[in-house]
Coordinates of C-alpha atoms and ligand atoms in Angstrom, one line a residue:
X1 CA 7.0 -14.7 -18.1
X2 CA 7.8 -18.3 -18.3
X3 CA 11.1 -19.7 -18.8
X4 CA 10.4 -23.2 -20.2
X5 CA 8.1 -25.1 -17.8
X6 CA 9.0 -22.7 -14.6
X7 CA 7.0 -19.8 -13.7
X8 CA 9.3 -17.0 -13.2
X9 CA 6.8 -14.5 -12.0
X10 CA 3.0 -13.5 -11.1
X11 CA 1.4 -13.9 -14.1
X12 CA -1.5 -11.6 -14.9
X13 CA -5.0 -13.3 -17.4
X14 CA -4.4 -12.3 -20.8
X15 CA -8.0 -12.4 -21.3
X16 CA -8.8 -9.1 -18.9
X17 CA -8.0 -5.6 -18.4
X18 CA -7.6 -6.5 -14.9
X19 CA -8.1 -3.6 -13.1
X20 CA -8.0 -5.7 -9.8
X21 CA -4.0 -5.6 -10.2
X22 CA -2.4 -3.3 -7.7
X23 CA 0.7 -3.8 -9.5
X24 CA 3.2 -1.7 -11.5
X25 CA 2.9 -1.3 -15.0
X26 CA 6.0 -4.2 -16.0
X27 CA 7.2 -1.5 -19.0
X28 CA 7.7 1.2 -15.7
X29 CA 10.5 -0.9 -14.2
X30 CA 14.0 0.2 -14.6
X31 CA 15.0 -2.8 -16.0
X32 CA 18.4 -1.5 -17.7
X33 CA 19.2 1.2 -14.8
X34 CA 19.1 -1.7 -12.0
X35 CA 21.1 -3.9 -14.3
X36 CA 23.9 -1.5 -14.6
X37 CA 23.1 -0.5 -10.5
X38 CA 23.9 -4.6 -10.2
X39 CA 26.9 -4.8 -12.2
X40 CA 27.9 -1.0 -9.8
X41 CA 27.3 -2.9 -6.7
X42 CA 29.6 -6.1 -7.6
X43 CA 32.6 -3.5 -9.1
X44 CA 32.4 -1.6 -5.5
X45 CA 31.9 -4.6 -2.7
X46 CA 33.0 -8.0 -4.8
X47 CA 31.8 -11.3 -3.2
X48 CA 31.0 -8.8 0.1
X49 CA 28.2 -7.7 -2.5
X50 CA 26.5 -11.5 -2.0
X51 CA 28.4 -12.4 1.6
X52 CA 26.0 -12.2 5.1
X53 CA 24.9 -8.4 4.8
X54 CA 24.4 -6.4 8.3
X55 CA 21.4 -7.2 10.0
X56 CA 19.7 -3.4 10.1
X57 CA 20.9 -3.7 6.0
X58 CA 24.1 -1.9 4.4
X59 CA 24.4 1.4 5.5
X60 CA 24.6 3.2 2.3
X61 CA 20.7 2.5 1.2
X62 CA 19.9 3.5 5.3
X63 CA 21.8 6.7 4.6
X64 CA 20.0 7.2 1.3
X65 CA 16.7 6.2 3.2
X66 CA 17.8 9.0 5.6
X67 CA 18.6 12.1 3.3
X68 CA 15.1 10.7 1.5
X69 CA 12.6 11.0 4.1
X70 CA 13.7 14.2 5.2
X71 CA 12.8 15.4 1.8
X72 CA 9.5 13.8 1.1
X73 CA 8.4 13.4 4.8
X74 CA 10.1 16.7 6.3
X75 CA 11.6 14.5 8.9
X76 CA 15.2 12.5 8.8
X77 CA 15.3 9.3 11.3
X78 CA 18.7 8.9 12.4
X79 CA 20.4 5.7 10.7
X80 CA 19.7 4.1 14.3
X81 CA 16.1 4.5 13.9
X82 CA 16.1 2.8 10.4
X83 CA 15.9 -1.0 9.3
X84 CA 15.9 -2.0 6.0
X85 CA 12.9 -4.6 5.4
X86 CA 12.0 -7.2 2.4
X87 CA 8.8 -5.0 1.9
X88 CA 5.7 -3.7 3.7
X89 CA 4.3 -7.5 3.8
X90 CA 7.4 -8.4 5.2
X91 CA 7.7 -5.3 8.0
X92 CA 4.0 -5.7 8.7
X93 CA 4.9 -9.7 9.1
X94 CA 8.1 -8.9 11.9
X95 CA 6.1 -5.8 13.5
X96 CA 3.2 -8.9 14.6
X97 CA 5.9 -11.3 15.5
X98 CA 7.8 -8.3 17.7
X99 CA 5.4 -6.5 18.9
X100 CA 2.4 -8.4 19.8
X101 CA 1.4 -11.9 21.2
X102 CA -1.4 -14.4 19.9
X103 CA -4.7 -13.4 20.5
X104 CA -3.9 -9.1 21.3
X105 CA -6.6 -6.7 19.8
X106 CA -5.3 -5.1 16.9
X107 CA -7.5 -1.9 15.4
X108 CA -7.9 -2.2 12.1
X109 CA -9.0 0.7 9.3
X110 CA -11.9 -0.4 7.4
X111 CA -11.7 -0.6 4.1
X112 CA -7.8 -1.5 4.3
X113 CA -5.5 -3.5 2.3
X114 CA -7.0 -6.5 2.2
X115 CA -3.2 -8.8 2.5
X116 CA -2.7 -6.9 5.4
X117 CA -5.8 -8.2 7.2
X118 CA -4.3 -11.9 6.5
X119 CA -1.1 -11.0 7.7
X120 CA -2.2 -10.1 10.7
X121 CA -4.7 -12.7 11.4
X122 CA -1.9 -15.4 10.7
X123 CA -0.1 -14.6 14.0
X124 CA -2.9 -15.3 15.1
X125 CA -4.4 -10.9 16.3
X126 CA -8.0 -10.3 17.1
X127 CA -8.8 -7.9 14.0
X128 CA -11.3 -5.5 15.2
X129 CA -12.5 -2.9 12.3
X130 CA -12.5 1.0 12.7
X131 CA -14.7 2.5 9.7
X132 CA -13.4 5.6 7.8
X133 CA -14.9 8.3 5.7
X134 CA -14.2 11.0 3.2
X135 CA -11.4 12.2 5.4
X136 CA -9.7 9.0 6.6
X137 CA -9.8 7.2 10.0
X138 CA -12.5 7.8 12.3
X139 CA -10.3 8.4 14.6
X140 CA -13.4 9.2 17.7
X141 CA -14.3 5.2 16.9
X142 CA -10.6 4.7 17.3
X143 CA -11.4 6.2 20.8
X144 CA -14.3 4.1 21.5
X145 CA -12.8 0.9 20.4
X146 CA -10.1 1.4 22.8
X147 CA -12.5 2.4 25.9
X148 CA -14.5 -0.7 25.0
X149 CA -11.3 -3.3 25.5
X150 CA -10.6 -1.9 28.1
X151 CA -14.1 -2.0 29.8
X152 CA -13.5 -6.0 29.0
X153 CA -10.3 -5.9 30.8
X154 CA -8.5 -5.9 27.6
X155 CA -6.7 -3.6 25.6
X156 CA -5.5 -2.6 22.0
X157 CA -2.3 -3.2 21.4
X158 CA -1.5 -2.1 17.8
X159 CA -2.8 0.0 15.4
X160 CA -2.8 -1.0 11.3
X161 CA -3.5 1.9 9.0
X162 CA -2.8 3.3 5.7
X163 CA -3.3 6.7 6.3
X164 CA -1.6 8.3 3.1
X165 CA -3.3 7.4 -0.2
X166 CA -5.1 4.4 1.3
X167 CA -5.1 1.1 0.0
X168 CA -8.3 1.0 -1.5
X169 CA -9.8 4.2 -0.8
X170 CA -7.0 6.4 -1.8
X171 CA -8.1 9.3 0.6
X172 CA -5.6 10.5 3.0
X173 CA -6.3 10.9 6.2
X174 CA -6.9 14.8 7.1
X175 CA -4.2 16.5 9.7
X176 CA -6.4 17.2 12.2
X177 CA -7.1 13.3 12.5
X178 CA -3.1 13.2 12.6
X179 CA -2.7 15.0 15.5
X180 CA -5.8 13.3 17.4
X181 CA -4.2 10.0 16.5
X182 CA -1.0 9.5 17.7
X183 CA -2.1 11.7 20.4
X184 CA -4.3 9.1 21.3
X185 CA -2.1 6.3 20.5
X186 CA 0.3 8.0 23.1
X187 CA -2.1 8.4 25.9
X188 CA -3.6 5.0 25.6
X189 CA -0.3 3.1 24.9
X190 CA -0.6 1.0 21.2
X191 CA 1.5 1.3 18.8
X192 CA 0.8 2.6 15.1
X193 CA 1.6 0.3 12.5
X194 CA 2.1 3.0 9.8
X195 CA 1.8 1.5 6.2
X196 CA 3.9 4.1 3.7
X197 CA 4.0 2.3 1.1
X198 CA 2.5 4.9 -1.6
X199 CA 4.5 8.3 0.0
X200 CA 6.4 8.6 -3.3
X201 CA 3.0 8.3 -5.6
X202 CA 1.8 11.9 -5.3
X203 CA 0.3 13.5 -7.9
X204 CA -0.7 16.6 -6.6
X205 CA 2.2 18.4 -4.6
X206 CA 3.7 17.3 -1.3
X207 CA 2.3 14.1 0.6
X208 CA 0.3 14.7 4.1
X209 CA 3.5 14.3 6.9
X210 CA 3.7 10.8 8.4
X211 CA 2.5 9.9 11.5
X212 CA 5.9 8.5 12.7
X213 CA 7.0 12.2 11.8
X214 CA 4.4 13.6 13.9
X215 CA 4.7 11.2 16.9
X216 CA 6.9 11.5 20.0
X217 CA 9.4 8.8 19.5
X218 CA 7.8 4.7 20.2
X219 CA 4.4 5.5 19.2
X220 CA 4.6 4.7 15.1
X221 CA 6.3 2.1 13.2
X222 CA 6.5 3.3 10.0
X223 CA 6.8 1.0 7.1
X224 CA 8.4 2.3 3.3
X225 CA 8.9 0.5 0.5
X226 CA 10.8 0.3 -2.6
X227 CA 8.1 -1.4 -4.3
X228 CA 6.1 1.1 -5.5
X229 CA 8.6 4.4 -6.4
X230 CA 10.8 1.1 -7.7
X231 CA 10.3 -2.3 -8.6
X232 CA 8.2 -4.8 -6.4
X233 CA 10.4 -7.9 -7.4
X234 CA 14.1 -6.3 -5.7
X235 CA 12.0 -7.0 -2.3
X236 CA 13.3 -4.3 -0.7
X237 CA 11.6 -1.3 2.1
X238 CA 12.4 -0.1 5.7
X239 CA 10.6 0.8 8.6
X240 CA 11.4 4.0 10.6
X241 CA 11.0 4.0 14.6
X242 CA 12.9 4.9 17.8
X243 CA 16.2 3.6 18.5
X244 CA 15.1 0.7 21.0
X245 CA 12.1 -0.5 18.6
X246 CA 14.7 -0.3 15.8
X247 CA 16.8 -2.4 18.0
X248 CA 14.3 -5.1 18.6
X249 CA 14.1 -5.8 15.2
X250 CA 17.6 -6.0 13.6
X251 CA 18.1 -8.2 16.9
X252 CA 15.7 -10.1 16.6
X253 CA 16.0 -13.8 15.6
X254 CA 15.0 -13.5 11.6
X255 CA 17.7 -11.0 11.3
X256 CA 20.7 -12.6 14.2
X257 CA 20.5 -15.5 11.8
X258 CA 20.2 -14.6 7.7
X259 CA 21.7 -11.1 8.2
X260 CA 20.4 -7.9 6.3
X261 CA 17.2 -9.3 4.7
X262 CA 17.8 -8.2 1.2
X263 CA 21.2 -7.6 0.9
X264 CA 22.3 -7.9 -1.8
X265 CA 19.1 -5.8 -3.8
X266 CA 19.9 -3.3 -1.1
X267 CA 23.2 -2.7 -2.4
X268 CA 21.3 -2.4 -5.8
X269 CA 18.6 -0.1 -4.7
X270 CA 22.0 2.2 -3.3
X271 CA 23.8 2.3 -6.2
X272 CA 20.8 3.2 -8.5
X273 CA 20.1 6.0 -5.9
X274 CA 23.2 7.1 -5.9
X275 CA 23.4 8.3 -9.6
X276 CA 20.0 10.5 -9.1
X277 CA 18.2 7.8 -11.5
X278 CA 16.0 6.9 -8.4
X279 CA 14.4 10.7 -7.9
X280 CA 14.0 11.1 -11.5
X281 CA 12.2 7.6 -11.8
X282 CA 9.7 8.5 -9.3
X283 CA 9.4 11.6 -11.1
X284 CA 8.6 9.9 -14.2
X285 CA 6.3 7.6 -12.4
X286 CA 4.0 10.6 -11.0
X287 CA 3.7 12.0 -14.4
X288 CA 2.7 9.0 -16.0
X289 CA 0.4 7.9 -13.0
X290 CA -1.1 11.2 -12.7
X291 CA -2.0 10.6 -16.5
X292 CA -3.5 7.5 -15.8
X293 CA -5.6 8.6 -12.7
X294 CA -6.6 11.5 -15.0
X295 CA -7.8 8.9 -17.8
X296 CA -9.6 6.6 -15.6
X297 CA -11.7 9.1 -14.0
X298 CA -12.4 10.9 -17.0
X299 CA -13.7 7.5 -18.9
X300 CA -15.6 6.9 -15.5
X301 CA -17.2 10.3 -15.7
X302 CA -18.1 9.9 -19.7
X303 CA -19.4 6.0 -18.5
X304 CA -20.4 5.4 -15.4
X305 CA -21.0 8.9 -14.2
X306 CA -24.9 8.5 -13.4
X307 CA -24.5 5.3 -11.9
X308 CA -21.3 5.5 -9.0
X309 CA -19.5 7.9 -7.8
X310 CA -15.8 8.2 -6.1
X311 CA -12.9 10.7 -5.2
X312 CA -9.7 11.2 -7.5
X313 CA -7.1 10.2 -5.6
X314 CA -4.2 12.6 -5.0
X315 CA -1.7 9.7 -4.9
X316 CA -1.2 6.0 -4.7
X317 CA -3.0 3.0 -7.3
X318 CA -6.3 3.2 -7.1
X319 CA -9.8 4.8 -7.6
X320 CA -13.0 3.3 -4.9
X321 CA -16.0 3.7 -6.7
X322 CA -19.3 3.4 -5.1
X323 CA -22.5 2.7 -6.8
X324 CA -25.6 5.0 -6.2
X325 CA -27.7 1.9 -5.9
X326 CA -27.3 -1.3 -4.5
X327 CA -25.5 -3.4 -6.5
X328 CA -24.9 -7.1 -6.7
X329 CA -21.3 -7.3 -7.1
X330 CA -20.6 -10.5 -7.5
X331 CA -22.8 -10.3 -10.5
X332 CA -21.1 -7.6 -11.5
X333 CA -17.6 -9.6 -11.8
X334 CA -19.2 -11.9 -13.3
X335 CA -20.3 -9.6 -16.1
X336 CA -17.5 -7.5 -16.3
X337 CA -15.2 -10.7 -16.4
X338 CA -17.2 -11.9 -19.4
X339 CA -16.9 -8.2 -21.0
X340 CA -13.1 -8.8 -20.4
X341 CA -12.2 -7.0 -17.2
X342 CA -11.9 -6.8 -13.4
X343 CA -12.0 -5.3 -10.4
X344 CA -12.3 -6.2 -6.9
X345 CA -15.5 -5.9 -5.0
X346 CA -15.3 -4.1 -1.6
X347 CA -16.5 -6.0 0.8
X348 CA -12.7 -7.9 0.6
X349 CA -11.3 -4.4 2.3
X350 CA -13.6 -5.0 5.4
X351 CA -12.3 -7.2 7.8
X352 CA -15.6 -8.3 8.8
X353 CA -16.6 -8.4 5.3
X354 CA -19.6 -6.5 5.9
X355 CA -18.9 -3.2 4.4
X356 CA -18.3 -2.0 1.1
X357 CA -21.4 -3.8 -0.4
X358 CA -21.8 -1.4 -3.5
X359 CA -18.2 -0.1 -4.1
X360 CA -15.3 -1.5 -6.3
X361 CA -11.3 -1.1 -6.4
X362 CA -10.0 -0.1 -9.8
X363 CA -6.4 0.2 -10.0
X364 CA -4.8 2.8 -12.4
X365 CA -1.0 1.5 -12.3
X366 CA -0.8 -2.1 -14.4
X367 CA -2.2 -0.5 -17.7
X368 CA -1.8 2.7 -20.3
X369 CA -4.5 5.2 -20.7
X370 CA -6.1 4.0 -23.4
X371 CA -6.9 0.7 -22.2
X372 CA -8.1 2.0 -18.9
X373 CA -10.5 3.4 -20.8
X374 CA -11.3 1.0 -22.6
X375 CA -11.6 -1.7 -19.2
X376 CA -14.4 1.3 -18.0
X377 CA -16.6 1.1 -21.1
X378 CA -16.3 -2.9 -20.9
X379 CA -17.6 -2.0 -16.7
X380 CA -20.3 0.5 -18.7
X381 CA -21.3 -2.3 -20.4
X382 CA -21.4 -4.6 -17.6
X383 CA -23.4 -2.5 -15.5
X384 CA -26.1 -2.0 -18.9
X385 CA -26.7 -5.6 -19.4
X386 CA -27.4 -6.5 -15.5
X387 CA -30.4 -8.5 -15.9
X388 CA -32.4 -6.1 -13.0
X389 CA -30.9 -3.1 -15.4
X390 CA -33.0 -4.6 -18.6
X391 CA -35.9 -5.5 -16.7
X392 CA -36.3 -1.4 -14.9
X393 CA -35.7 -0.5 -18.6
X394 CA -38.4 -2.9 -20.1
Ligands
PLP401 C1 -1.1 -0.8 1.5 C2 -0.1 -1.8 1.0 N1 0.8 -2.3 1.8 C3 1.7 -3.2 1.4 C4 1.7 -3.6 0.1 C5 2.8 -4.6 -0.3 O1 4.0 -3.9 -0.3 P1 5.4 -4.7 -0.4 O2 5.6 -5.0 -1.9 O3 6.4 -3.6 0.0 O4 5.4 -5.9 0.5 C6 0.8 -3.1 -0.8 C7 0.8 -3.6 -2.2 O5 -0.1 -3.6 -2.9 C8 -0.1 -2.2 -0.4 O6 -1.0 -1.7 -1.2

């Protein structure tokens, strides 16, 4: 949207079904339940509603955060083990300032969100990738990686994963893996950097337990966020760990001097909980996900079916879709840019950009059904008029 000559927001090509877009759907967002959760929030605290909030955030949204997780994650944190963040960028951002110095080894999943990769190589961490497969983390590599640094005197410090609809894969890593892993993290002393962010996004039954809610207490930071089961824009998440790590954050500089980070859309996110709209939204938002994970894959089967295959997610944003050949996939965006789509190739998930060479990240939130659809037969046609596709043909 544009509001004379200012930008007001992320502005998306009208030209594509841009399937590269991990981003809500804008007619999804509760626009008239978080206005009347605003004008709730001023009635209740007046100018306290705008003042310097708390630095661990306002207790009612911690409380809510509380009573939440213990329903979708089987496992309540105490409100002392809970800081409310400005997002998972924004947790990710303060776990790298807190919890590591310049230079540390940080394990990376590979494919993983590819913002999160920046984020951590802006402090500046040595990125080192871990591969995954049908059933998450290769957590034995994990193993290695570790006995490695530490061969070179070194040793990892932090962990980065997805493990629960994965950012772009959308597998989940198996519970088996769970247990090896933050038994592992435990022996060998890192920390888990637990990204959470698609917990609410499941489309088929109960989410796979966190690893915080697995772990002994200072193994896992996990992040959450309000942007996905909300409304990105309100800026507003939490991470969950034990007491002291908790501590280091809402004591930390970045907090001692602005106060809660999101105060005031905290109080907002608290009141809309409080009237049950926030549990019936992220109902709403499964069923009409679920619908548009169903129509993707279905137009992928009728399209592409012979050419690439992938995994229906059981939650999150997006479908990984690997071609049975090789492919050239900058070609390939080229072409399907031209037919009037996107997606993004997969080598941007790999930290060392070396993986990924045949597969593609579709996302299913931004767009209805139909025009998911219709973005795949637009891919159909890119893949048909690949100049090496007309000369095998010819
Ligand atoms: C895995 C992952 N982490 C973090 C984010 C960003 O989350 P937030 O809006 O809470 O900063 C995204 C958004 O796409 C994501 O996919």
């Amino acid at each position: 949207m544009m509001n004379g000559d200012r930008i007001v927001q992320f502005i998306a090509r009208e030209d594509l079904i841009d399937l590269a877009l991990g981003h809500p759907d804008p007619d999804l967002l509760p626009v008239d339940g978080l206005r009347r959760a605003a004008g709730a929030a001023f009635d209740r605290y007046g100018p306290d509603a705008v003042a310097y909030g708390s630095a661990a955030g306002p207790a009612p949204l911690i409380s809510f955060v509380c009573a939440r997780l213990e329903k979708i994650d089987g496992r309540a944190p105490s409100p002392s083990e809970v800081v409310l963040t400005a997002g998972n960028s924004y947790g990710l951002d303060q776990v790298a300032t807190l919890l590591t110095r310049p230079g540390d080894a940080v394990l990376v999943e590979s494919p993983t969100y590819h913002l999160a990769i920046r984020i951590l190589r802006e402090h500046p961490l040595d990125v080192i990738p871990i591969s995954s497969d049908e059933r998450g983390l290769r957590v034995s590599e994990v193993a290695d990686a570790v006995f490695r640094l530490r061969q070179r005197g070194g040793r990892a410090r932090l962990l980065y994963t997805v493990p629960t609809f994965n950012n772009p894969t959308g597998i989940s890593l198996a519970l088996d893996r769970r247990r090896e892993l933050v038994a592992l993290a435990a022996s060998e002393g890192f920390t888990i950097a637990e990204d959470d962010v698609y917990r609410e996004l499941a489309y088929e039954g109960e989410p796979p337990p966190s690893l915080w809610s697995m772990a002994e207490p200072g193994i896992v930071v996990r992040l959450g966020s309000f942007s996905k089961s909300l409304a990105p824009g309100l800026r507003v998440g939490y991470l969950t760990a034990d007491e002291p790590t908790a501590r280091r954050f809402s004591e930390g500089g970045l907090l001692e001097s602005g106060g809660g980070i999101s105060h005031f859309a905290s109080l907002v996110v608290a009141e809309y909980a409080l009237t049950g709209e926030y549990a019936s939204n992220v109902l709403r938002l499964r069923e009409e996900y679920r619908r548009r994970r169903d129509a993707l894959t279905a137009a992928l089967d009728a399209e592409v079916g012979d050419a690439a295959r992938w995994i229906s997610p059981d939650g999150g944003y997006f479908v990984w879709v690997t071609m049975r050949e090789q492919a050239d996939l900058a070609m390939l965006l080229e072409l399907a840019e031209q037919h009037g789509t996107s997606f993004v190739p997969g080598p941007v998930f790999h930290p060392d950009g070396r993986g990924g060479q045949q597969s593609v990240r579709l996302a299913f939130s931004r767009y209805p059904a139909p025009m998911l659809a219709e973005a795949v037969r637009r891919i159909g046609s890119s893949l048909l008029s690949r100049p090496g596709h007309r000369a095998a043909r010819a």
